[in-house]
Amino acid sequence: MAPMTKLKGIPAAPGVAMGKALFFASEDLPLPRRAITAEEIPIEMLRLEEAMIKTRHQIISIQRRLSEDLGQEHADILNAHLLVLEDQALREEIIHGLKHQLVNVETIFNEVIRRHLKAFSRTEDEYLRERTADIEDVRKRVLRNLLGKQSQSLARLEQPSIVVARDLSPSETAQMHKDRVLAFVTDIGGRTSHTAIMAKSLEIPAVVGLEVATKRIQKGEFVIVDGTRGEVIIEPDQATIQRYEVEQRRHQEVSRQLLQLKDLPAETLDHHRVILSANIELPEEVPSVIAHGSQGIGLFRTEFLYLNRPDFPTEEEQFEAYRSVVEQVAPNPVIIRTMDLGGDKFISPLRLPSEMNPFMGWRAIRFSLARPDLFRMQLRAILRASVHGNLKLMYPMISGLEELQRSNEILHEVKQELAREGVAFSQQLEVGAMIEVPSAALTCDLLAKEVNFFSIGTNDLIQYSLAVDRVNEKIAYLYEPTHPAILRLIKQIIDVGHAANIWVGMCGEMAGEPPLSLLLLGMGLDEFSTSPVQLPIVKQVIRSVEHSFAKSVVEQALKLRTGKEVEAFLTASLKQVAPALVE
Ligand code: PEP
Ligand code: MG
């Protein structure tokens, strides 16, 4: 048996889990390169043909399922995949490659397809550019079949397992069920990547950014995942297993105790009240939100309705999703954020060509304003749902006044359109702007005149202000919510919002970290919105302190010079008032 090994990564979602490791390869498989003789070329071509036939069968069966579930037009989207498999010119290029290089067909097939992909992604022709995703998909499928690897679906694991992957996209994570995926660990990724956020929502313990997890863990090995501390233990001894079983029970017990605060208000000892609400990605999360005692939904990340499907959700589908959430949460509010596509959330129907800097690219409100057809459809659905409860709307990634005014103009036009059609919508609908780009933070006095509230998106505000990619584990140590620059920016946004008589919330992960919630409370934040699992602990922080104490913490913290100093000070301050909440 291999000796026990401990790996340290980035804690992404809390909790302890243990079980057997299962590998999930969504991306490139390691390709063996093997020399062949000229006589072997026909055998290699035969292997390729067999893999292509198998791929064809797989695609046809997916088409059949799509056509039954969603209709023929959805199934037809995969016709482009079939065309790639039938391409005669491709076969000739591969034979040519085999003859000249005398290496195995996996290597040649991969090289040829990659060459095409490169050429397609550079072309001016939009149609060809859009085909790159089809070709990439076919490349992976054929290679998997050549290598005899099963393509897996995270939604249908046969046994409860610990998933080990180099990377997982937010949409792959969204397919997980916690009774099958006990925990997951990845080589890459950061604490506020949408994969990590999704794991928290699904209550699946996770550690990301381990760098070497796929190298050090072997298939079938027994591993312990400690998502709270960001640790993974491979092949633990009996004493360690027992220690973690105790830890697992302790974690469950603490969560159970904190849940008893569910119906108590989020109020300080000297009666300063704040609103505690939850972030969700999918309508199915609403029961968990209610179970954790939320006073509403501070961020509904609607883009997840657009992932894992071959087409766009219709107005009707969106309306139903929004209505169901709004009705379940009423009379508490639900803040629906218009789609924040792009960044690390990509959608299949668009087949967007990849960007060098996706987080700084065609994303969020920029995408919506460039695709008014989709934006208007979403606004119609949101407005129609507004009569079914307490709904508010907000725009993501506003970077300046013009963008906000343009969004509001479109909203106004859509309202007029609905009024003409005699369709009801709430006349009191509050509209907010997310403040998550430094330029918005610095001009929020101008933005405040156009909206009813701000919601600070620290996941992005931190990455843009500190120039630290939120999904890159190599620089994760620089991703500091406690950096003096972040403290100053947040304080300014809250102060300016209040001076303009609008309320200010926060829906970034920062709002759910206990020492930081103490700071935000002192800064006068009105609403804290975080993953449902974090809610009870934030409530406990708020209920343990006097508001005046939190204010004095802010005063001291603003005098400190580095993120580390601020972090140590906040932890010590929290320990003073709520020792049980500090590890
Ligand atoms: C944020 O940026 O803080 C935020 C809440 O939005 P998202 O994490 O979806 O980018
Ligand atoms: Mg954001």
Coordinates of C-alpha atoms and ligand atoms in Angstrom, one line a residue:
M1 CA 0.0 0.0 0.0
A2 CA 1.2 3.5 -0.8
P3 CA 2.3 5.6 2.2
M4 CA -0.1 8.3 3.4
T5 CA 0.4 11.7 1.6
K6 CA -1.0 15.1 2.3
L7 CA -1.6 17.7 -0.4
K8 CA -2.4 21.3 0.3
G9 CA -4.7 23.3 -2.1
I10 CA -7.2 26.1 -2.0
P11 CA -10.4 25.4 0.1
A12 CA -13.3 25.8 -2.2
A13 CA -16.3 24.4 -0.4
P14 CA -16.4 23.3 3.2
G15 CA -16.9 19.9 4.7
V16 CA -15.1 16.6 5.0
A17 CA -15.6 13.6 2.8
M18 CA -13.8 10.3 2.2
G19 CA -14.0 7.7 -0.5
K20 CA -12.4 6.2 -3.6
A21 CA -10.9 8.4 -6.2
L22 CA -12.4 8.5 -9.7
F23 CA -10.8 10.4 -12.5
F24 CA -12.8 12.7 -14.7
A25 CA -11.1 13.9 -17.8
S26 CA -13.1 16.7 -19.5
E27 CA -10.1 17.9 -21.3
D28 CA -7.1 16.5 -23.0
L29 CA -6.1 12.9 -22.3
P30 CA -2.5 12.1 -22.2
L31 CA -1.7 10.8 -25.7
P32 CA 0.8 8.0 -26.2
R33 CA 3.2 8.5 -29.1
R34 CA 4.5 5.3 -30.6
A35 CA 6.6 4.7 -33.7
I36 CA 5.0 2.4 -36.4
T37 CA 6.3 0.7 -39.5
A38 CA 4.9 1.4 -43.0
E39 CA 3.1 -2.0 -42.9
E40 CA 1.1 -0.9 -39.9
I41 CA -0.5 2.1 -41.6
P42 CA -3.6 0.2 -42.8
I43 CA -4.1 -1.2 -39.2
E44 CA -3.8 2.3 -37.8
M45 CA -6.4 3.6 -40.3
L46 CA -8.7 0.7 -39.4
R47 CA -8.4 1.7 -35.8
L48 CA -9.3 5.2 -36.7
E49 CA -12.3 4.1 -38.7
E50 CA -13.6 2.0 -35.9
A51 CA -13.2 4.9 -33.4
M52 CA -15.0 7.2 -35.9
I53 CA -17.9 4.7 -36.3
K54 CA -18.2 4.4 -32.6
T55 CA -18.2 8.2 -32.3
R56 CA -20.9 8.4 -34.9
H57 CA -23.1 6.0 -33.0
Q58 CA -22.6 7.9 -29.8
I59 CA -23.6 11.2 -31.5
I60 CA -26.6 9.7 -33.2
S61 CA -27.8 8.3 -29.8
I62 CA -27.3 11.8 -28.2
Q63 CA -29.3 13.2 -31.1
R64 CA -32.1 10.7 -30.5
R65 CA -32.3 11.7 -26.9
L66 CA -32.2 15.4 -27.7
S67 CA -35.0 15.0 -30.3
E68 CA -37.2 13.1 -27.8
D69 CA -36.6 15.5 -24.9
L70 CA -36.3 18.8 -26.7
G71 CA -37.3 18.4 -30.3
Q72 CA -35.7 17.7 -33.7
E73 CA -34.2 21.2 -34.2
H74 CA -32.1 20.7 -31.1
A75 CA -30.9 17.3 -32.3
D76 CA -29.9 18.9 -35.7
I77 CA -27.3 21.0 -34.0
L78 CA -25.1 17.9 -33.8
N79 CA -25.3 17.4 -37.6
A80 CA -22.1 19.4 -37.9
H81 CA -20.3 16.8 -35.7
L82 CA -21.4 14.1 -38.1
L83 CA -20.1 16.0 -41.1
V84 CA -16.6 16.2 -39.5
L85 CA -16.7 12.4 -39.2
E86 CA -17.6 12.0 -42.8
D87 CA -14.9 14.3 -44.2
Q88 CA -12.8 12.5 -46.9
A89 CA -10.2 15.2 -47.1
L90 CA -9.5 14.8 -43.4
R91 CA -8.8 11.0 -43.9
E92 CA -6.4 11.8 -46.7
E93 CA -4.5 14.2 -44.6
I94 CA -4.2 11.6 -41.9
I95 CA -2.9 9.0 -44.3
H96 CA -0.4 11.5 -45.5
G97 CA 0.7 12.2 -41.9
L98 CA 1.0 8.5 -41.1
K99 CA 3.2 7.9 -44.1
H100 CA 5.5 10.8 -43.5
Q101 CA 5.9 10.6 -39.7
L102 CA 5.4 6.9 -39.1
V103 CA 3.8 7.3 -35.6
N104 CA 0.5 6.1 -34.2
V105 CA -2.8 7.4 -35.5
E106 CA -3.8 9.1 -32.2
T107 CA -0.8 11.4 -32.6
I108 CA -1.5 12.2 -36.3
F109 CA -5.2 12.6 -35.9
N110 CA -4.7 15.0 -33.0
E111 CA -2.1 17.0 -34.9
V112 CA -4.3 17.3 -38.1
I113 CA -7.4 18.4 -36.2
R114 CA -5.4 20.9 -34.1
R115 CA -4.0 22.4 -37.3
H116 CA -7.6 22.9 -38.6
L117 CA -8.8 24.3 -35.3
K118 CA -6.0 26.9 -35.3
A119 CA -6.8 27.9 -38.8
F120 CA -10.5 28.1 -38.2
S121 CA -10.2 30.2 -35.0
R122 CA -8.1 32.8 -36.9
T123 CA -10.4 33.0 -40.0
E124 CA -12.6 36.1 -40.6
D125 CA -15.4 33.8 -41.6
E126 CA -17.8 33.7 -38.6
Y127 CA -19.5 30.4 -39.7
L128 CA -16.1 28.6 -39.8
R129 CA -15.1 30.2 -36.5
E130 CA -18.2 28.9 -34.9
R131 CA -17.5 25.4 -36.1
T132 CA -14.4 25.1 -33.9
A133 CA -16.4 23.9 -30.8
D134 CA -17.9 21.1 -33.0
I135 CA -14.6 20.0 -34.2
E136 CA -13.0 20.2 -30.8
D137 CA -15.8 18.0 -29.4
V138 CA -15.3 15.4 -32.2
R139 CA -11.6 15.5 -31.6
K140 CA -12.0 14.5 -27.9
R141 CA -14.6 11.9 -28.6
V142 CA -12.6 10.2 -31.3
L143 CA -9.5 10.2 -29.2
R144 CA -11.4 8.8 -26.2
N145 CA -12.7 6.0 -28.4
L146 CA -9.2 5.3 -29.9
L147 CA -7.8 5.1 -26.4
G148 CA -10.7 2.9 -25.2
K149 CA -11.7 5.4 -22.5
Q150 CA -15.3 5.8 -21.6
S151 CA -16.7 9.3 -21.8
Q152 CA -18.2 9.9 -18.4
S153 CA -21.1 12.0 -17.2
L154 CA -20.8 13.4 -13.8
A155 CA -24.5 13.2 -13.5
R156 CA -24.5 9.4 -13.6
L157 CA -21.6 8.1 -11.6
E158 CA -22.1 4.4 -10.8
Q159 CA -20.7 4.6 -7.3
P160 CA -20.4 7.5 -4.8
S161 CA -16.8 8.7 -5.4
I162 CA -14.3 11.5 -4.9
V163 CA -13.9 13.1 -8.3
V164 CA -10.3 14.0 -9.3
A165 CA -9.8 16.2 -12.3
R166 CA -7.3 18.5 -13.8
D167 CA -10.1 21.1 -14.1
L168 CA -13.9 21.2 -14.0
S169 CA -16.0 23.8 -15.7
P170 CA -18.9 25.4 -13.8
S171 CA -21.3 23.6 -16.1
E172 CA -19.7 20.2 -15.4
T173 CA -19.9 21.0 -11.7
A174 CA -23.6 21.9 -12.1
Q175 CA -24.3 18.3 -13.2
M176 CA -23.1 16.8 -9.9
H177 CA -25.3 15.3 -7.3
K178 CA -24.0 15.2 -3.7
D179 CA -25.2 11.6 -3.2
R180 CA -22.8 10.5 -6.0
V181 CA -20.0 13.0 -5.9
L182 CA -18.8 12.9 -2.3
A183 CA -16.2 15.6 -2.9
F184 CA -14.0 16.8 -5.8
V185 CA -10.5 18.0 -6.1
T186 CA -8.8 19.7 -9.0
D187 CA -5.3 20.7 -10.1
I188 CA -6.3 24.2 -11.1
G189 CA -8.8 26.9 -10.1
G190 CA -9.2 29.5 -7.4
R191 CA -11.4 30.2 -4.4
T192 CA -13.9 32.4 -6.2
S193 CA -14.0 30.5 -9.5
H194 CA -17.6 29.6 -10.4
T195 CA -16.7 26.0 -10.1
A196 CA -15.9 26.6 -6.4
I197 CA -19.0 28.7 -6.0
M198 CA -21.2 26.0 -7.5
A199 CA -19.6 23.3 -5.2
K200 CA -20.6 25.4 -2.2
S201 CA -24.2 25.7 -3.5
L202 CA -24.4 22.0 -4.0
E203 CA -22.9 21.4 -0.6
I204 CA -20.1 19.2 -2.1
P205 CA -16.8 19.6 -0.2
A206 CA -14.1 20.7 -2.7
V207 CA -10.4 21.6 -2.8
V208 CA -9.1 23.3 -6.0
G209 CA -5.7 24.5 -7.1
L210 CA -3.9 21.4 -5.9
E211 CA -1.6 21.5 -8.9
V212 CA -0.5 17.8 -8.6
A213 CA -3.7 16.0 -7.6
T214 CA -4.0 14.1 -10.9
K215 CA -0.4 13.1 -10.8
R216 CA -0.3 12.1 -7.1
I217 CA -3.6 10.4 -6.7
Q218 CA -4.1 7.0 -8.4
K219 CA -7.5 5.8 -9.6
G220 CA -9.3 3.8 -6.9
E221 CA -7.1 5.1 -4.0
F222 CA -8.8 6.0 -0.8
V223 CA -8.7 9.7 -0.1
I224 CA -10.0 12.2 2.5
V225 CA -11.0 15.6 1.3
D226 CA -11.1 18.4 3.8
G227 CA -12.8 21.3 2.0
T228 CA -12.7 23.6 5.0
R229 CA -8.9 23.6 5.3
G230 CA -8.1 22.8 1.6
E231 CA -6.3 19.5 2.3
V232 CA -6.4 16.1 0.7
I233 CA -5.0 13.0 2.3
I234 CA -4.1 10.1 0.1
E235 CA -4.3 6.5 1.5
P236 CA -4.7 7.7 5.1
D237 CA -3.9 5.3 8.0
Q238 CA -6.6 4.1 10.4
A239 CA -5.8 6.7 13.0
T240 CA -6.2 9.5 10.4
I241 CA -9.5 8.1 9.1
Q242 CA -10.8 8.1 12.7
R243 CA -9.6 11.6 13.3
Y244 CA -11.4 12.8 10.2
E245 CA -14.6 10.9 11.0
V246 CA -14.6 12.9 14.3
E247 CA -14.0 16.1 12.3
Q248 CA -16.8 15.2 9.9
R249 CA -19.2 14.7 12.7
R250 CA -18.1 17.9 14.3
H251 CA -18.7 19.8 11.1
Q252 CA -22.2 18.3 10.8
E253 CA -22.9 19.2 14.5
V254 CA -21.7 22.8 14.1
S255 CA -23.8 23.2 11.0
R256 CA -26.8 21.7 12.9
Q257 CA -26.3 24.1 15.8
L258 CA -25.9 27.1 13.6
L259 CA -29.1 26.2 11.8
Q260 CA -30.9 26.8 15.0
L261 CA -30.4 30.5 14.4
K262 CA -32.5 30.1 11.3
D263 CA -35.5 32.1 12.5
L264 CA -33.6 34.7 14.5
P265 CA -32.9 38.1 13.0
A266 CA -29.5 39.1 11.8
E267 CA -29.1 41.8 14.5
T268 CA -26.2 43.0 16.6
L269 CA -26.3 43.0 20.4
D270 CA -27.1 46.7 20.2
H271 CA -30.0 46.1 17.7
H272 CA -28.5 47.1 14.4
R273 CA -30.2 45.0 11.8
V274 CA -28.9 43.9 8.4
I275 CA -30.4 41.7 5.7
L276 CA -29.0 38.3 5.1
S277 CA -29.8 36.7 1.8
A278 CA -28.5 33.9 -0.3
N279 CA -26.9 33.4 -3.7
I280 CA -28.2 30.8 -6.0
E281 CA -27.4 29.4 -9.5
L282 CA -30.4 27.2 -10.1
P283 CA -34.0 27.3 -9.1
E284 CA -33.6 23.9 -7.4
E285 CA -31.5 25.5 -4.7
V286 CA -34.4 27.5 -3.2
P287 CA -35.3 24.8 -0.6
S288 CA -31.8 25.0 0.8
V289 CA -32.0 28.8 0.9
I290 CA -35.1 28.6 2.9
A291 CA -33.7 25.8 5.2
H292 CA -30.7 28.0 6.0
G293 CA -32.9 30.9 7.1
S294 CA -32.3 33.4 4.3
Q295 CA -34.3 36.6 4.1
G296 CA -34.4 36.4 0.4
I297 CA -32.1 35.9 -2.6
G298 CA -29.5 38.6 -3.1
L299 CA -28.1 37.1 -6.3
F300 CA -29.8 34.7 -8.7
R301 CA -27.0 33.9 -11.3
T302 CA -29.4 33.4 -14.2
E303 CA -26.6 32.4 -16.7
F304 CA -26.7 28.8 -15.3
L305 CA -30.1 28.5 -17.0
Y306 CA -28.2 28.8 -20.3
L307 CA -25.5 26.2 -19.6
N308 CA -25.5 22.5 -20.3
R309 CA -28.0 22.7 -23.2
P310 CA -27.7 23.0 -27.0
D311 CA -29.9 26.0 -27.4
F312 CA -31.1 29.2 -25.6
P313 CA -33.9 29.0 -23.0
T314 CA -37.0 30.6 -24.4
E315 CA -38.8 33.6 -22.8
E316 CA -41.4 31.2 -21.5
E317 CA -38.9 28.8 -19.9
Q318 CA -37.1 31.7 -18.3
F319 CA -40.4 33.2 -17.0
E320 CA -41.3 29.9 -15.4
A321 CA -37.9 29.6 -13.7
Y322 CA -38.1 33.2 -12.4
R323 CA -41.7 32.9 -11.4
S324 CA -41.1 29.7 -9.4
V325 CA -38.2 31.2 -7.5
V326 CA -40.0 34.4 -6.8
E327 CA -43.1 32.7 -5.6
Q328 CA -41.3 30.3 -3.3
V329 CA -39.3 33.1 -1.7
A330 CA -42.1 35.7 -1.4
P331 CA -42.7 37.9 0.5
N332 CA -38.9 38.1 0.7
P333 CA -37.1 39.6 -2.3
V334 CA -35.3 37.9 -5.1
I335 CA -32.6 39.9 -7.0
I336 CA -32.4 38.5 -10.5
R337 CA -29.2 39.4 -12.2
T338 CA -29.3 39.6 -15.9
M339 CA -27.1 37.0 -17.7
D340 CA -23.4 37.1 -16.8
L341 CA -22.2 34.9 -19.6
G342 CA -18.5 34.8 -20.6
G343 CA -15.5 34.7 -18.2
D344 CA -15.5 31.2 -16.9
K345 CA -19.2 30.5 -17.9
F346 CA -19.5 29.6 -21.5
I347 CA -22.5 28.5 -23.3
S348 CA -22.8 25.9 -26.0
P349 CA -25.4 27.4 -28.4
L350 CA -23.1 30.4 -29.1
R351 CA -19.9 28.5 -29.8
L352 CA -17.9 31.6 -28.9
P353 CA -14.4 31.6 -30.1
S354 CA -12.0 31.5 -27.2
E355 CA -10.6 34.8 -25.9
M356 CA -7.1 35.6 -24.6
N357 CA -8.6 37.3 -21.5
P358 CA -12.1 36.0 -21.1
F359 CA -12.7 37.8 -17.8
M360 CA -11.9 41.1 -19.4
G361 CA -13.6 40.3 -22.6
W362 CA -17.0 39.9 -24.1
R363 CA -18.8 39.2 -20.9
A364 CA -21.9 40.0 -18.8
I365 CA -23.6 43.3 -19.7
R366 CA -21.3 43.8 -22.7
F367 CA -22.6 40.6 -24.1
S368 CA -26.2 41.5 -23.3
L369 CA -25.9 45.0 -25.0
A370 CA -24.3 43.3 -28.1
R371 CA -27.2 40.8 -28.2
P372 CA -30.3 42.9 -27.6
D373 CA -32.5 40.1 -28.9
L374 CA -31.4 37.8 -26.0
F375 CA -31.3 40.7 -23.5
R376 CA -34.8 41.8 -24.3
M377 CA -36.1 38.3 -24.1
Q378 CA -34.6 38.0 -20.6
L379 CA -36.0 41.3 -19.5
R380 CA -39.4 40.4 -20.7
A381 CA -39.3 37.2 -18.7
I382 CA -38.1 39.0 -15.6
L383 CA -40.7 41.8 -15.9
R384 CA -43.5 39.3 -16.3
A385 CA -42.3 37.3 -13.2
S386 CA -42.2 40.6 -11.2
V387 CA -45.9 40.4 -10.5
H388 CA -45.6 37.1 -8.7
G389 CA -43.6 38.2 -5.7
N390 CA -41.0 40.6 -4.6
L391 CA -38.5 40.8 -7.5
K392 CA -35.6 43.2 -8.1
L393 CA -33.3 43.2 -11.1
M394 CA -29.6 44.0 -11.4
Y395 CA -27.0 44.3 -14.2
P396 CA -23.6 42.6 -13.9
M397 CA -20.2 44.1 -14.7
I398 CA -21.3 47.7 -15.3
S399 CA -18.1 49.7 -16.0
G400 CA -19.5 53.2 -16.5
L401 CA -22.5 55.4 -16.8
E402 CA -23.2 54.9 -20.5
E403 CA -23.5 51.2 -20.1
L404 CA -25.9 51.6 -17.2
Q405 CA -28.0 54.2 -19.0
R406 CA -28.2 52.1 -22.1
S407 CA -29.3 49.1 -20.1
N408 CA -32.0 51.2 -18.4
E409 CA -33.1 52.5 -21.8
I410 CA -33.6 49.0 -23.1
L411 CA -35.5 48.1 -19.9
H412 CA -37.7 51.1 -20.4
E413 CA -38.4 50.1 -24.0
V414 CA -39.3 46.5 -23.0
K415 CA -41.6 47.9 -20.3
Q416 CA -43.4 50.0 -22.9
E417 CA -43.6 47.0 -25.2
L418 CA -45.3 44.9 -22.5
A419 CA -47.6 47.7 -21.6
R420 CA -48.7 47.9 -25.3
E421 CA -49.4 44.2 -25.2
G422 CA -51.4 44.6 -22.0
V423 CA -49.0 42.3 -20.1
A424 CA -48.7 43.0 -16.4
F425 CA -45.4 43.8 -14.6
S426 CA -44.5 45.5 -11.3
Q427 CA -44.4 49.3 -11.5
Q428 CA -42.2 49.4 -8.4
L429 CA -39.5 47.1 -9.7
E430 CA -36.2 48.1 -8.1
V431 CA -33.2 48.2 -10.3
G432 CA -29.6 47.9 -9.2
A433 CA -26.1 47.8 -10.5
M434 CA -23.4 45.4 -9.5
I435 CA -20.2 47.3 -8.5
E436 CA -17.5 44.9 -9.5
V437 CA -15.3 46.8 -11.9
P438 CA -12.9 49.4 -10.4
S439 CA -14.1 52.1 -12.8
A440 CA -17.6 51.6 -11.5
A441 CA -16.4 51.7 -7.9
L442 CA -14.6 55.0 -8.5
T443 CA -17.6 56.6 -10.3
C444 CA -20.3 55.2 -8.2
D445 CA -21.6 58.7 -7.3
L446 CA -22.6 59.0 -10.9
L447 CA -24.1 55.5 -11.1
A448 CA -26.1 56.0 -7.9
K449 CA -28.4 58.5 -9.6
E450 CA -29.6 55.8 -12.0
V451 CA -30.4 52.9 -9.7
N452 CA -32.2 51.9 -6.5
F453 CA -29.3 49.9 -5.0
F454 CA -25.8 48.7 -5.5
S455 CA -24.6 45.1 -5.0
I456 CA -20.8 44.8 -4.6
G457 CA -19.4 41.9 -6.5
T458 CA -16.1 41.4 -4.7
N459 CA -15.2 38.2 -6.6
D460 CA -14.6 40.3 -9.7
L461 CA -13.8 43.6 -7.9
I462 CA -10.8 42.0 -6.3
Q463 CA -9.6 40.3 -9.4
Y464 CA -9.8 43.5 -11.4
S465 CA -8.4 45.8 -8.8
L466 CA -5.5 43.6 -7.8
A467 CA -4.9 42.2 -11.3
V468 CA -5.3 38.6 -10.0
D469 CA -7.2 36.2 -12.2
R470 CA -9.7 34.6 -9.9
V471 CA -9.4 31.1 -11.4
N472 CA -5.6 30.9 -11.4
E473 CA -4.1 28.9 -8.6
K474 CA -0.5 30.1 -9.3
I475 CA -1.3 33.6 -8.1
A476 CA -4.1 32.7 -5.6
Y477 CA -1.9 34.0 -2.8
L478 CA -2.3 37.5 -4.1
Y479 CA -6.1 37.3 -4.1
E480 CA -6.6 39.2 -0.9
P481 CA -10.0 40.5 0.1
T482 CA -8.2 42.2 3.0
H483 CA -5.8 44.2 0.8
P484 CA -6.0 47.9 1.9
A485 CA -7.0 48.9 -1.6
I486 CA -10.1 46.6 -1.4
L487 CA -11.0 48.0 2.0
R488 CA -10.8 51.5 0.8
L489 CA -12.9 50.8 -2.4
I490 CA -15.6 49.0 -0.5
K491 CA -15.8 51.7 2.2
Q492 CA -16.1 54.3 -0.6
I493 CA -18.9 52.4 -2.4
I494 CA -20.9 52.0 0.8
D495 CA -20.4 55.7 1.9
V496 CA -21.3 57.1 -1.6
G497 CA -24.3 54.8 -1.9
H498 CA -25.6 56.0 1.5
A499 CA -24.9 59.6 0.7
A500 CA -27.1 59.1 -2.4
N501 CA -29.8 57.5 -0.3
I502 CA -29.6 54.0 -1.8
W503 CA -28.9 50.8 0.0
V504 CA -25.8 48.8 -0.6
G505 CA -25.4 45.0 -0.5
M506 CA -22.7 42.6 -1.3
C507 CA -23.0 39.3 -3.2
G508 CA -19.4 38.3 -3.6
E509 CA -17.9 35.4 -1.5
M510 CA -16.3 38.0 0.8
A511 CA -19.7 38.6 2.4
G512 CA -19.7 35.0 3.7
E513 CA -16.3 34.9 5.4
P514 CA -16.8 35.4 9.1
P515 CA -13.8 37.8 9.9
L516 CA -14.7 39.8 6.8
S517 CA -18.4 40.0 7.7
L518 CA -17.4 41.7 10.9
L519 CA -15.5 44.4 8.9
L520 CA -18.4 44.8 6.5
L521 CA -20.9 45.1 9.3
G522 CA -18.8 47.9 10.7
M523 CA -18.6 49.6 7.3
G524 CA -22.4 49.8 7.3
L525 CA -23.2 47.2 4.6
D526 CA -27.0 46.9 4.4
E527 CA -27.3 43.4 2.9
F528 CA -25.0 40.4 2.9
S529 CA -25.7 37.8 0.3
T530 CA -23.7 34.6 0.2
S531 CA -23.9 30.8 -0.4
P532 CA -26.7 29.3 1.7
V533 CA -24.2 27.2 3.7
Q534 CA -22.4 30.3 4.9
L535 CA -25.5 32.1 6.0
P536 CA -25.8 30.7 9.6
I537 CA -22.2 31.5 10.4
V538 CA -22.4 35.1 9.2
K539 CA -25.6 35.4 11.3
Q540 CA -23.7 34.1 14.3
V541 CA -21.0 36.8 13.8
I542 CA -23.5 39.6 13.6
R543 CA -25.4 38.4 16.6
S544 CA -22.2 38.2 18.7
V545 CA -21.1 41.8 18.5
E546 CA -22.1 45.4 19.1
H547 CA -22.3 47.5 16.0
S548 CA -20.0 50.0 17.7
F549 CA -17.4 47.3 18.1
A550 CA -17.6 46.5 14.4
K551 CA -17.2 50.2 13.6
S552 CA -14.1 50.4 15.8
V553 CA -12.7 47.4 14.0
V554 CA -13.1 49.2 10.7
E555 CA -11.3 52.3 12.0
Q556 CA -8.3 50.2 13.1
A557 CA -8.2 48.0 10.0
L558 CA -8.1 51.0 7.7
K559 CA -4.8 52.1 9.4
L560 CA -3.1 48.8 8.6
R561 CA -0.7 48.5 5.7
T562 CA -1.0 45.0 4.2
G563 CA -3.6 42.4 3.6
K564 CA -1.8 40.0 6.0
E565 CA -1.9 42.6 8.8
V566 CA -5.6 43.2 8.2
E567 CA -6.4 39.5 8.1
A568 CA -4.6 38.8 11.3
F569 CA -6.3 41.8 13.0
L570 CA -9.8 40.8 11.8
T571 CA -9.3 37.2 13.0
A572 CA -8.1 38.4 16.4
S573 CA -11.0 40.8 16.7
L574 CA -13.5 38.1 15.8
K575 CA -11.8 35.7 18.3
Q576 CA -12.4 38.3 21.0
V577 CA -16.2 38.3 20.5
A578 CA -16.9 34.9 19.1
P579 CA -14.0 32.5 19.9
A580 CA -16.0 29.5 18.7
L581 CA -16.2 30.8 15.2
V582 CA -12.4 31.0 14.8
E583 CA -10.6 27.8 14.0
Ligands
PEP1 C1 -18.9 38.8 -8.0 O1 -18.2 39.1 -9.0 O2 -18.6 39.0 -6.8 C2 -20.2 38.2 -8.2 C3 -21.0 38.0 -7.2 O3 -20.5 37.7 -9.5 P1 -19.9 36.4 -10.1 O4 -19.2 35.6 -9.0 O5 -21.0 35.6 -10.7 O6 -19.0 36.9 -11.1
MG2 MG -19.0 39.0 -10.9

